[in-house]
């Protein structure tokens, strides 16, 4: 059987906060030119625990549904950052319970996957640890490299990340968004990974 199923396992915030994330992205679009944005109909805001390419979708769902995972209900927000010189993240704190949840999901699902990327991209300027994780697991944020985040957008201008005013503009945008107070999760999901990591379709969901 071929490895053809690109799947992610993640957490979904409550609907009110999904709207807050969409509104934050709308404000970002007014400040910066984007090539991709987490917008309604394009991607559901989600925090990925792990993603990979699998042979059997039902095997992944059965594994997750039968695995005991201690999942956080609330997660502090850390800030807005630019990763890989162009990808805008809403970062969350890597708290012990969230890190443990990632490790548990990785432990159960990595043996089932191909070890290649569910969302092949050319990442520029990432750390050596993230590149090693990407090469060896297909995901740049595995195990000690885990970086909990929501992908918000891709910047059209790759020089913005080195411009001194960019981070202040991002900080200002976050400061007026209620999402800065933290994320409240309501679901654990398995989703089909779309272009640039988009999440549009769940294949499994369970309330927290």
Short mmCIF file of C-alpha atoms in Angstrom, two decimals:
data_model
loop_
_atom_site.label_atom_id
_atom_site.label_comp_id
_atom_site.label_asym_id
_atom_site.label_seq_id
_atom_site.Cartn_x
_atom_site.Cartn_y
_atom_site.Cartn_z
CA UNK A 1 0.00 0.00 0.00
CA UNK A 2 1.30 3.43 -0.94
CA UNK A 3 1.80 6.34 1.43
CA UNK A 4 -0.70 8.84 0.01
CA UNK A 5 -2.68 10.24 2.97
CA UNK A 6 -1.36 13.62 4.17
CA UNK A 7 -2.83 14.01 7.64
CA UNK A 8 -2.36 16.32 10.60
CA UNK A 9 -3.35 15.93 14.22
CA UNK A 10 -4.20 19.14 15.97
CA UNK A 11 -6.26 21.23 18.33
CA UNK A 12 -9.09 23.59 17.37
CA UNK A 13 -9.97 26.69 19.40
CA UNK A 14 -13.49 27.65 20.36
CA UNK A 15 -15.49 29.29 17.58
CA UNK A 16 -15.26 32.77 19.10
CA UNK A 17 -11.48 32.58 19.00
CA UNK A 18 -11.46 31.19 15.47
CA UNK A 19 -13.26 34.42 14.53
CA UNK A 20 -10.68 36.45 16.46
CA UNK A 21 -7.87 34.78 14.50
CA UNK A 22 -9.62 35.49 11.20
CA UNK A 23 -10.04 39.13 12.27
CA UNK A 24 -6.35 39.36 13.18
CA UNK A 25 -5.41 38.01 9.75
CA UNK A 26 -7.69 40.61 8.14
CA UNK A 27 -5.76 43.35 9.97
CA UNK A 28 -2.46 41.81 8.89
CA UNK A 29 -3.66 41.90 5.26
CA UNK A 30 -4.21 45.64 5.61
CA UNK A 31 -0.57 46.08 6.69
CA UNK A 32 1.29 43.55 4.52
CA UNK A 33 1.00 41.92 1.09
CA UNK A 34 0.33 38.20 1.52
CA UNK A 35 0.53 35.16 -0.74
CA UNK A 36 -1.47 32.93 1.62
CA UNK A 37 -3.75 33.71 4.54
CA UNK A 38 -5.80 31.72 7.02
CA UNK A 39 -9.22 32.94 5.97
CA UNK A 40 -12.74 31.54 6.08
CA UNK A 41 -13.09 28.88 3.40
CA UNK A 42 -9.30 28.57 3.04
CA UNK A 43 -8.16 27.13 6.37
CA UNK A 44 -9.62 26.54 9.82
CA UNK A 45 -7.34 27.94 12.56
CA UNK A 46 -5.56 25.01 14.18
CA UNK A 47 -2.53 24.15 16.28
CA UNK A 48 -0.75 21.10 14.89
CA UNK A 49 0.61 18.41 17.21
CA UNK A 50 2.15 16.39 14.36
CA UNK A 51 1.63 15.74 10.68
CA UNK A 52 2.83 13.15 8.20
CA UNK A 53 2.04 10.99 5.18
CA UNK A 54 0.28 7.71 5.92
CA UNK A 55 -0.93 4.60 4.13
CA UNK A 56 -4.26 4.25 5.85
CA UNK A 57 -6.42 7.11 7.10
CA UNK A 58 -8.55 4.81 9.24
CA UNK A 59 -5.44 3.44 10.99
CA UNK A 60 -4.48 6.97 12.04
CA UNK A 61 -8.00 7.71 13.29
CA UNK A 62 -8.19 4.41 15.19
CA UNK A 63 -4.79 5.02 16.76
CA UNK A 64 -5.67 8.53 17.93
CA UNK A 65 -9.13 7.58 19.17
CA UNK A 66 -7.72 4.71 21.23
CA UNK A 67 -4.76 6.63 22.69
CA UNK A 68 -4.91 8.31 26.07
CA UNK A 69 -3.60 11.86 25.63
CA UNK A 70 -3.67 14.53 28.31
CA UNK A 71 -4.63 17.65 26.38
CA UNK A 72 -4.53 21.30 27.51
CA UNK A 73 -7.77 23.27 27.47
CA UNK A 74 -6.07 26.69 27.62
CA UNK A 75 -2.81 27.85 26.12
CA UNK A 76 -1.05 31.19 26.65
CA UNK A 77 -0.16 33.17 23.54
CA UNK A 78 3.51 34.06 23.16
CA UNK A 79 3.44 36.47 20.20
CA UNK A 80 3.55 36.95 16.44
CA UNK A 81 6.76 35.87 14.71
CA UNK A 82 8.09 35.32 11.20
CA UNK A 83 9.44 31.83 10.61
CA UNK A 84 11.49 30.67 7.60
CA UNK A 85 11.79 34.33 6.54
CA UNK A 86 8.18 34.60 5.33
CA UNK A 87 5.66 32.49 7.32
CA UNK A 88 3.76 34.39 9.97
CA UNK A 89 3.05 32.41 13.15
CA UNK A 90 0.88 33.10 16.14
CA UNK A 91 3.08 31.34 18.69
CA UNK A 92 1.81 29.69 21.85
CA UNK A 93 3.83 28.91 24.94
CA UNK A 94 5.37 25.43 24.93
CA UNK A 95 3.94 24.45 28.27
CA UNK A 96 4.79 21.02 29.75
CA UNK A 97 1.30 19.61 29.12
CA UNK A 98 1.26 20.70 25.48
CA UNK A 99 4.79 19.38 24.91
CA UNK A 100 3.79 16.08 26.50
CA UNK A 101 0.74 15.88 24.22
CA UNK A 102 2.96 16.42 21.16
CA UNK A 103 5.39 13.73 22.33
CA UNK A 104 2.54 11.28 22.93
CA UNK A 105 1.08 11.86 19.46
CA UNK A 106 4.52 11.58 17.86
CA UNK A 107 5.24 8.36 19.75
CA UNK A 108 2.04 6.75 18.47
CA UNK A 109 1.92 8.08 14.91
CA UNK A 110 5.46 8.49 13.66
CA UNK A 111 5.94 4.71 13.34
CA UNK A 112 2.93 4.64 11.00
CA UNK A 113 4.05 7.40 8.64
CA UNK A 114 6.48 7.54 5.73
CA UNK A 115 8.73 10.12 7.37
CA UNK A 116 8.22 12.59 4.54
CA UNK A 117 6.49 15.94 4.55
CA UNK A 118 2.70 16.14 4.41
CA UNK A 119 3.19 19.66 3.05
CA UNK A 120 6.41 19.84 0.97
CA UNK A 121 7.89 23.34 0.99
CA UNK A 122 11.31 24.90 0.64
CA UNK A 123 12.03 26.40 4.04
CA UNK A 124 14.73 29.09 4.13
CA UNK A 125 16.61 30.27 7.19
CA UNK A 126 15.33 27.70 9.67
CA UNK A 127 17.52 26.36 12.47
CA UNK A 128 19.77 23.35 12.01
CA UNK A 129 17.65 21.45 14.53
CA UNK A 130 14.46 22.19 12.61
CA UNK A 131 16.11 21.15 9.33
CA UNK A 132 17.30 17.89 10.90
CA UNK A 133 13.80 17.24 12.25
CA UNK A 134 12.32 17.93 8.81
CA UNK A 135 14.81 15.63 7.08
CA UNK A 136 14.35 12.79 9.55
CA UNK A 137 10.64 12.97 10.39
CA UNK A 138 9.04 15.04 7.62
CA UNK A 139 8.01 17.67 10.18
CA UNK A 140 10.33 20.52 11.26
CA UNK A 141 8.88 20.67 14.78
CA UNK A 142 9.28 17.13 16.11
CA UNK A 143 10.20 16.30 19.71
CA UNK A 144 12.66 18.83 21.19
CA UNK A 145 12.07 21.10 18.18
CA UNK A 146 8.35 21.34 18.86
CA UNK A 147 7.10 24.88 18.24
CA UNK A 148 3.38 25.25 18.99
CA UNK A 149 1.80 27.79 16.66
CA UNK A 150 -1.04 28.80 14.38
CA UNK A 151 0.04 29.55 10.80
CA UNK A 152 -1.59 32.86 9.89
CA UNK A 153 -0.11 33.84 6.54
CA UNK A 154 2.81 33.92 4.14
CA UNK A 155 4.40 37.29 3.47
CA UNK A 156 4.94 38.24 -0.16
CA UNK A 157 8.06 40.31 0.60
CA UNK A 158 10.77 38.03 2.06
CA UNK A 159 12.83 41.02 3.21
CA UNK A 160 10.24 42.09 5.78
CA UNK A 161 11.64 39.76 8.41
CA UNK A 162 14.88 41.78 8.60
CA UNK A 163 13.23 45.21 8.60
CA UNK A 164 13.37 46.66 12.12
CA UNK A 165 9.83 48.04 12.02
CA UNK A 166 8.16 44.78 11.03
CA UNK A 167 8.14 43.16 14.46
CA UNK A 168 6.81 46.32 16.09
CA UNK A 169 3.97 46.47 13.57
CA UNK A 170 3.13 42.85 14.36
CA UNK A 171 3.29 43.52 18.09
CA UNK A 172 0.92 46.44 17.67
CA UNK A 173 -1.57 44.31 15.74
CA UNK A 174 -1.56 41.60 18.39
CA UNK A 175 -1.90 44.12 21.21
CA UNK A 176 -5.36 45.14 20.01
CA UNK A 177 -6.58 41.58 19.39
CA UNK A 178 -8.42 39.68 22.17
CA UNK A 179 -6.57 36.53 21.07
CA UNK A 180 -3.53 37.88 22.95
CA UNK A 181 -5.19 36.70 26.18
CA UNK A 182 -4.75 33.05 25.22
CA UNK A 183 -6.34 30.16 23.36
CA UNK A 184 -9.15 27.95 24.64
CA UNK A 185 -9.31 24.63 22.78
CA UNK A 186 -12.50 22.69 22.21
CA UNK A 187 -11.56 19.77 19.91
CA UNK A 188 -8.84 17.29 19.05
CA UNK A 189 -8.90 16.62 15.31
CA UNK A 190 -7.34 14.58 12.54
CA UNK A 191 -7.44 16.64 9.35
CA UNK A 192 -6.40 16.37 5.72
CA UNK A 193 -3.38 18.61 5.15
CA UNK A 194 -3.98 21.02 2.29
CA UNK A 195 -1.76 23.40 0.37
CA UNK A 196 0.66 25.26 2.69
CA UNK A 197 -0.62 23.27 5.64
CA UNK A 198 -4.24 24.41 5.34
CA UNK A 199 -6.90 22.61 7.33
CA UNK A 200 -10.26 22.45 5.57
CA UNK A 201 -11.61 18.99 6.32
CA UNK A 202 -11.70 16.90 9.48
CA UNK A 203 -11.62 13.10 9.23
CA UNK A 204 -11.98 12.73 13.01
CA UNK A 205 -12.88 15.04 15.86
CA UNK A 206 -13.57 14.65 19.54
CA UNK A 207 -14.41 17.29 22.14
CA UNK A 208 -11.94 18.00 24.95
#
